[in-house]
PDB file of N, CA and C in Angstrom:
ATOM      1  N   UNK X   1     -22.586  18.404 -18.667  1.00 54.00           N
ATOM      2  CA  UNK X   1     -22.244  17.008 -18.554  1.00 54.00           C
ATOM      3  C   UNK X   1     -23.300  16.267 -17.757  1.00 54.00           C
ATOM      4  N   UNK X   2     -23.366  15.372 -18.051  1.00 52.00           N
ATOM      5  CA  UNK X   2     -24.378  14.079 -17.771  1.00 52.00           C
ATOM      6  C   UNK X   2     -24.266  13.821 -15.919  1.00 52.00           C
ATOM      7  N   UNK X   3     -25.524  13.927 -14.884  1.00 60.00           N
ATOM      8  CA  UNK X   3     -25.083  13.595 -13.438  1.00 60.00           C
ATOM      9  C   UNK X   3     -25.887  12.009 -13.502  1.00 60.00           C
ATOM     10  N   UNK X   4     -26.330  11.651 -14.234  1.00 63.00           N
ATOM     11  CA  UNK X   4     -27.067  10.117 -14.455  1.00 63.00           C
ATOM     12  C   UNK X   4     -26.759   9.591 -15.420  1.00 63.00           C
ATOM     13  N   UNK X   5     -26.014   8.743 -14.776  1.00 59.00           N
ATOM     14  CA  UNK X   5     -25.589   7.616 -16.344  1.00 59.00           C
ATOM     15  C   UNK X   5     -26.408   6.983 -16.844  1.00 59.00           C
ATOM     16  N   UNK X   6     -27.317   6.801 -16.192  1.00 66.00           N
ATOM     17  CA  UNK X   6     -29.012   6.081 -16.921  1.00 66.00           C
ATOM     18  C   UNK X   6     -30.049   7.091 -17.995  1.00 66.00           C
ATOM     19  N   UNK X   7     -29.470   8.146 -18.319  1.00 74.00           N
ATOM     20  CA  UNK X   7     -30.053   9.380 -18.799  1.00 74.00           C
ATOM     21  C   UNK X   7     -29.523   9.851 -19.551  1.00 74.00           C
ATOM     22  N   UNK X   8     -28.180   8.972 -20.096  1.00 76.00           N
ATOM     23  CA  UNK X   8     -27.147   9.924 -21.086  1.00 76.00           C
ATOM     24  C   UNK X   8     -28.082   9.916 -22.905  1.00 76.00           C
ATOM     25  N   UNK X   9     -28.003  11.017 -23.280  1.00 80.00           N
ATOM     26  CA  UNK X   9     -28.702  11.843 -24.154  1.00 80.00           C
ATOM     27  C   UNK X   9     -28.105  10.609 -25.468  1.00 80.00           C
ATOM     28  N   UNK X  10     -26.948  10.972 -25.716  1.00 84.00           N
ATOM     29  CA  UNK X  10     -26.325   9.996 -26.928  1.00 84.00           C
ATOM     30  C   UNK X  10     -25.172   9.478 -26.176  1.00 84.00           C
ATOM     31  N   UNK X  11     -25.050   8.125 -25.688  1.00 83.00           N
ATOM     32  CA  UNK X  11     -24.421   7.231 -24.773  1.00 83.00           C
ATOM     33  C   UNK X  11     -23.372   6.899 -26.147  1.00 83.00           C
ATOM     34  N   UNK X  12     -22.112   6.657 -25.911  1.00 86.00           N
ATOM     35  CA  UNK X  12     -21.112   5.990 -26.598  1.00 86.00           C
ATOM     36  C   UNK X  12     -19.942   4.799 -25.884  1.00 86.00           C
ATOM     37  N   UNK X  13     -20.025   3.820 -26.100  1.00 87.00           N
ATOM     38  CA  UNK X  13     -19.357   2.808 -25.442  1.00 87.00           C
ATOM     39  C   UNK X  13     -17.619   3.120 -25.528  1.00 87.00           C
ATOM     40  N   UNK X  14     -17.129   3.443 -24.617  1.00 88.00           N
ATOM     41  CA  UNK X  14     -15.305   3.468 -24.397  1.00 88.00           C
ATOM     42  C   UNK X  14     -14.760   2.411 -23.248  1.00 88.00           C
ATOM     43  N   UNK X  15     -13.586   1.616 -24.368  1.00 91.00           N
ATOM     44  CA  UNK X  15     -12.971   0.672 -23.774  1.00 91.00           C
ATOM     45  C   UNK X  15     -11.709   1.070 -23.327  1.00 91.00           C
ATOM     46  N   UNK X  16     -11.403   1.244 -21.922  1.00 90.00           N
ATOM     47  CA  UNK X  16      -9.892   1.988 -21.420  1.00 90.00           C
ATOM     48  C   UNK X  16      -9.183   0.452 -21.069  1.00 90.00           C
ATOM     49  N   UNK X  17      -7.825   0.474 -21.098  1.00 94.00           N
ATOM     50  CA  UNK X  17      -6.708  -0.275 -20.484  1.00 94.00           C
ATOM     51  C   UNK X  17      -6.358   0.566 -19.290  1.00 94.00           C
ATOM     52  N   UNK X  18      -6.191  -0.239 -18.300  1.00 94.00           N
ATOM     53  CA  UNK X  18      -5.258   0.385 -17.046  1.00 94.00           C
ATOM     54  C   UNK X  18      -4.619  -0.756 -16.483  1.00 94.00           C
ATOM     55  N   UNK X  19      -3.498  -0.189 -15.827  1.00 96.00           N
ATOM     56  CA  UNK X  19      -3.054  -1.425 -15.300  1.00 96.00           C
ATOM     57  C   UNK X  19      -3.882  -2.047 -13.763  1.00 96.00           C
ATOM     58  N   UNK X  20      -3.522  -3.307 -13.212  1.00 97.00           N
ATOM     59  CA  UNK X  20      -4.216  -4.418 -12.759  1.00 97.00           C
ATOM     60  C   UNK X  20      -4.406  -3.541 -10.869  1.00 97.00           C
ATOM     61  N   UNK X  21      -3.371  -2.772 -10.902  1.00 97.00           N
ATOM     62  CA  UNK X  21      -3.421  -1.996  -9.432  1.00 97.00           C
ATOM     63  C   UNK X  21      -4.093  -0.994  -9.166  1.00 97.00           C
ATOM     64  N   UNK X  22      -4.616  -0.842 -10.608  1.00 93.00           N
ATOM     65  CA  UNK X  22      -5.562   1.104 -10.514  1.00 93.00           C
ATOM     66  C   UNK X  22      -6.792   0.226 -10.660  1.00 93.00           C
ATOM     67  N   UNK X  23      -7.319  -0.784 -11.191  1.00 92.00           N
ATOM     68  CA  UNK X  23      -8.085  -1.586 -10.707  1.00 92.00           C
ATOM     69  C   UNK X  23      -8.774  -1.876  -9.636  1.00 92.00           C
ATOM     70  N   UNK X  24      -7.452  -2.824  -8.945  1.00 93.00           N
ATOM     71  CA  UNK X  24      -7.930  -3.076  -7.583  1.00 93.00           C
ATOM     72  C   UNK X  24      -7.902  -1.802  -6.522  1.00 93.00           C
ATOM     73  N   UNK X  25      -7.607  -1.142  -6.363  1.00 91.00           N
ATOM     74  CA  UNK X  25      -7.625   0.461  -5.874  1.00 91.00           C
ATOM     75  C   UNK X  25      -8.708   0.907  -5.935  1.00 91.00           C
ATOM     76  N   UNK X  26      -9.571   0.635  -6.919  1.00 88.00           N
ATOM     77  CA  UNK X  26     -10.744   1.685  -7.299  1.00 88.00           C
ATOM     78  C   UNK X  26     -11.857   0.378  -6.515  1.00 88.00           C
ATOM     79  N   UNK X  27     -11.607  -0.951  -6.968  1.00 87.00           N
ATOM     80  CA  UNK X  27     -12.181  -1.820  -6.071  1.00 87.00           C
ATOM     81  C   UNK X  27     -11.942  -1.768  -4.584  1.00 87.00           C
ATOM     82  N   UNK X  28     -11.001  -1.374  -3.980  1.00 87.00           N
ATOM     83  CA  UNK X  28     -10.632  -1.455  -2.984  1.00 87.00           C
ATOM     84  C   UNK X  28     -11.565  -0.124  -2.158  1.00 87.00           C
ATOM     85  N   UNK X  29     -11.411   0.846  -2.689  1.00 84.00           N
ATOM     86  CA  UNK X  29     -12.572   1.782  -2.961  1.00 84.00           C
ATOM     87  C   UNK X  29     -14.400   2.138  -2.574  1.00 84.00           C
ATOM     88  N   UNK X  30     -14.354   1.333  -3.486  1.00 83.00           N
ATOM     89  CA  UNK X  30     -15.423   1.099  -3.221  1.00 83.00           C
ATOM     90  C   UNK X  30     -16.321   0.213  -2.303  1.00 83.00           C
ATOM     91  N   UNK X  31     -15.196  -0.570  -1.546  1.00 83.00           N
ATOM     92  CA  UNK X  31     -15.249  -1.626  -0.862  1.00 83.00           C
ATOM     93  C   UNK X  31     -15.683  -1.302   0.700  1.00 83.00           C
ATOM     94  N   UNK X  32     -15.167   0.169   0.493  1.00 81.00           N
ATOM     95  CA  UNK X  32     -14.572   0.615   1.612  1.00 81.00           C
ATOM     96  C   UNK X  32     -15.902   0.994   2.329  1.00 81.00           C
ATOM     97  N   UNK X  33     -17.014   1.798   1.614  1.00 73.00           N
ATOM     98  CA  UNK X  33     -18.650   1.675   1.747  1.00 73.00           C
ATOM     99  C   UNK X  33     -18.584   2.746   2.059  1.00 73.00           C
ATOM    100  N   UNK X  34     -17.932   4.134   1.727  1.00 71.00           N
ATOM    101  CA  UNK X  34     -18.168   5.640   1.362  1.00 71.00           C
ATOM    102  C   UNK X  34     -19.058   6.153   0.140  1.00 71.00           C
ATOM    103  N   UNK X  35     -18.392   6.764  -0.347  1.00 68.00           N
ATOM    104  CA  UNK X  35     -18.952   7.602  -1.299  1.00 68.00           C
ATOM    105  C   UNK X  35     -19.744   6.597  -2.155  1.00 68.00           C
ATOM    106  N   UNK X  36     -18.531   5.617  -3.014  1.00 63.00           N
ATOM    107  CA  UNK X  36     -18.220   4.918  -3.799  1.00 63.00           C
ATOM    108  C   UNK X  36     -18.832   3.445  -3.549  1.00 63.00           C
ATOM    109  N   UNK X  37     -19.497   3.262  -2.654  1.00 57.00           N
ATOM    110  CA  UNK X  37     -20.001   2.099  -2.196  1.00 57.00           C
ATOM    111  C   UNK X  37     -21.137   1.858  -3.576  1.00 57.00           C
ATOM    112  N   UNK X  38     -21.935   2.136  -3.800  1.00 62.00           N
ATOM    113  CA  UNK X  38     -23.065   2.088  -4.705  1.00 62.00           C
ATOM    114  C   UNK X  38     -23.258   2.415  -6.354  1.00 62.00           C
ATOM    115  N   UNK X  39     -21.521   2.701  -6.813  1.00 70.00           N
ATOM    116  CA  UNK X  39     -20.858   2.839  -7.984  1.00 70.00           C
ATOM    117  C   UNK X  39     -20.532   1.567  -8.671  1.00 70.00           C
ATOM    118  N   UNK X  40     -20.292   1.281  -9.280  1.00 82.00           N
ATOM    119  CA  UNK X  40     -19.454   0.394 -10.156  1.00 82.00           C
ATOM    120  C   UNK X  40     -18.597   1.293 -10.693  1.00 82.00           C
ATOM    121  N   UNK X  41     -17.208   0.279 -11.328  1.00 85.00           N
ATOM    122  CA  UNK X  41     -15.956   0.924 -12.328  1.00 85.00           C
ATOM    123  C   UNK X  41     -16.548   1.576 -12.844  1.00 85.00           C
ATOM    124  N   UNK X  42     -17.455   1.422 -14.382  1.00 85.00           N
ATOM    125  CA  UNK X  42     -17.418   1.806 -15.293  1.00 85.00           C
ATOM    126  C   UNK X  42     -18.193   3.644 -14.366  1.00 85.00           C
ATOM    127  N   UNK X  43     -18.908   3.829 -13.814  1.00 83.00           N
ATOM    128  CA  UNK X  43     -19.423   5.028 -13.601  1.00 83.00           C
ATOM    129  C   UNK X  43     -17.934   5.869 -12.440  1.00 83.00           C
ATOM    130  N   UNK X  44     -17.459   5.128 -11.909  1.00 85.00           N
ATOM    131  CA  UNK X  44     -15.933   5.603 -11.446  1.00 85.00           C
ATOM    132  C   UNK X  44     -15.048   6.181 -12.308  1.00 85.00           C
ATOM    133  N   UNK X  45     -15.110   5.650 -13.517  1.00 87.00           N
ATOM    134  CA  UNK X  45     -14.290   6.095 -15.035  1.00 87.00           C
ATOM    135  C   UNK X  45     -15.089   7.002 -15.475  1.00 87.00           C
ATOM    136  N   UNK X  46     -16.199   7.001 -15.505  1.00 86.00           N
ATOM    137  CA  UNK X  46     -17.073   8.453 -16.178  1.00 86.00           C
ATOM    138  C   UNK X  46     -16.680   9.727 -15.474  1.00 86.00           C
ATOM    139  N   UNK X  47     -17.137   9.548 -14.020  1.00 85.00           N
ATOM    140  CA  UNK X  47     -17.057  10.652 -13.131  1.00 85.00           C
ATOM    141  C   UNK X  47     -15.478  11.044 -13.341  1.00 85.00           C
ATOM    142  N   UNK X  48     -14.062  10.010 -13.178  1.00 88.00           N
ATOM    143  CA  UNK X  48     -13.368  10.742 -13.020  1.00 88.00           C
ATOM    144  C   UNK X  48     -13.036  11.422 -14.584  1.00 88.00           C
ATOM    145  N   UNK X  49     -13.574  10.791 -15.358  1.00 89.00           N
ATOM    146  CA  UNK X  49     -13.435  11.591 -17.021  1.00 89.00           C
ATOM    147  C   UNK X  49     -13.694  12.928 -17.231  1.00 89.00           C
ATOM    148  N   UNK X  50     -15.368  13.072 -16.599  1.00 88.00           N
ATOM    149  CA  UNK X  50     -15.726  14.022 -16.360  1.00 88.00           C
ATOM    150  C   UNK X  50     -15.103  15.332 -15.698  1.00 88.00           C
ATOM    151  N   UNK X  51     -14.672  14.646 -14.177  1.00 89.00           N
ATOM    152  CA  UNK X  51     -13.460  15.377 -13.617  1.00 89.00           C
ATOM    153  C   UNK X  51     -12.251  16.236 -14.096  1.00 89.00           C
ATOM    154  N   UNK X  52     -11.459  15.526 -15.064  1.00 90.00           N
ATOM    155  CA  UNK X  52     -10.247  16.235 -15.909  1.00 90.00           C
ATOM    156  C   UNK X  52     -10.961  16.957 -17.156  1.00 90.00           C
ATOM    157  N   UNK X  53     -12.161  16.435 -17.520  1.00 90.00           N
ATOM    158  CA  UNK X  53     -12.313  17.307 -18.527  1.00 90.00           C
ATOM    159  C   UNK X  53     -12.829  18.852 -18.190  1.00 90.00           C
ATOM    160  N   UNK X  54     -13.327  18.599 -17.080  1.00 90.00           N
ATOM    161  CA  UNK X  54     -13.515  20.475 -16.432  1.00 90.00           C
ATOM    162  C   UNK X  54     -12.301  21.065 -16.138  1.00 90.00           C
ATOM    163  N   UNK X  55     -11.654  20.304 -15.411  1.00 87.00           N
ATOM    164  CA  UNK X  55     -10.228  20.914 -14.436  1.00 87.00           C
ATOM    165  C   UNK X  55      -9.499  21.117 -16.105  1.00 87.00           C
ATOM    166  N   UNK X  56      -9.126  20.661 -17.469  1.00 87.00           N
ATOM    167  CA  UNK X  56      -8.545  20.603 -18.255  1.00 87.00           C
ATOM    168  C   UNK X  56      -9.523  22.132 -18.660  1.00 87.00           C
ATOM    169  N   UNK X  57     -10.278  22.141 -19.148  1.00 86.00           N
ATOM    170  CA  UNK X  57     -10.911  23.219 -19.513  1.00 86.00           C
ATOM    171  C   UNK X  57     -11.280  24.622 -19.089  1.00 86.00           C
ATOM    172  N   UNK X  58     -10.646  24.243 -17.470  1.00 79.00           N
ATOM    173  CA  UNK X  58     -10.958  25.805 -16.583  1.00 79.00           C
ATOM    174  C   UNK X  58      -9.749  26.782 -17.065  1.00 79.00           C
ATOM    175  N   UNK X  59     -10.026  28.201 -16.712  1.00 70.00           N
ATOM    176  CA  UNK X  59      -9.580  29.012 -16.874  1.00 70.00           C
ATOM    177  C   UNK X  59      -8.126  28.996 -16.633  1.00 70.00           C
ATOM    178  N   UNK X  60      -7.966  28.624 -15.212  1.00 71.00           N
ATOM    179  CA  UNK X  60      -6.457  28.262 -15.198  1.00 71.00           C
ATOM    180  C   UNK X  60      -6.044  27.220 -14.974  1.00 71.00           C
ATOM    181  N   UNK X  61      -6.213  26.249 -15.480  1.00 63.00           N
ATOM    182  CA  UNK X  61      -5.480  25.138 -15.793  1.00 63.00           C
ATOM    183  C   UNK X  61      -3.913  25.564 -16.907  1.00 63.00           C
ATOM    184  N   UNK X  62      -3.020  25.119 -16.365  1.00 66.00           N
ATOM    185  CA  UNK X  62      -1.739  25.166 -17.140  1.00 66.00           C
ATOM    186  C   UNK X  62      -1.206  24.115 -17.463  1.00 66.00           C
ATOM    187  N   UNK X  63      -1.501  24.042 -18.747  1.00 62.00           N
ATOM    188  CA  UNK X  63      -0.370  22.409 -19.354  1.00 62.00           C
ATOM    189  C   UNK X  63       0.688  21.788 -19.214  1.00 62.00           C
ATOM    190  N   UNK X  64       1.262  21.137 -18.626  1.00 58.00           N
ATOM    191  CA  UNK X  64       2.906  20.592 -18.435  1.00 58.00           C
ATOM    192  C   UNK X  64       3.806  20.809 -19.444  1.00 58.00           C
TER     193      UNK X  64
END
């Protein structure tokens, strides 16, 4: 998986809905001037995409 979003090999544009509080949360976030200070949303939505798609794919992950 991709660690530079400026470098993605074959880039594909995805439009998510969330509601207006997971929003401001992730703004709130980033606001805060940690990790996340030097992110924007859209690379906040990659990383955490990225995120479930390993944890979904590891060995023991168990489905609900």
């Amino acid at each position: 998986m991709s660690r530079n979003p400026r470098r993605l090999a074959d880039p594909i544009r995805l439009i998510v809905s969330v509601e207006r509080e997971v929003v401001e949360a992730v703004d709130s976030l980033m606001e805060q001037g940690r990790y996340h200070r030097h992110r924007n949303r859209a690379e906040f939505v990659r990383l955490a995409i990225e995120r479930e798609l390993a944890r979904c794919q590891s060995d023991d992950y168990r489905s609900p």
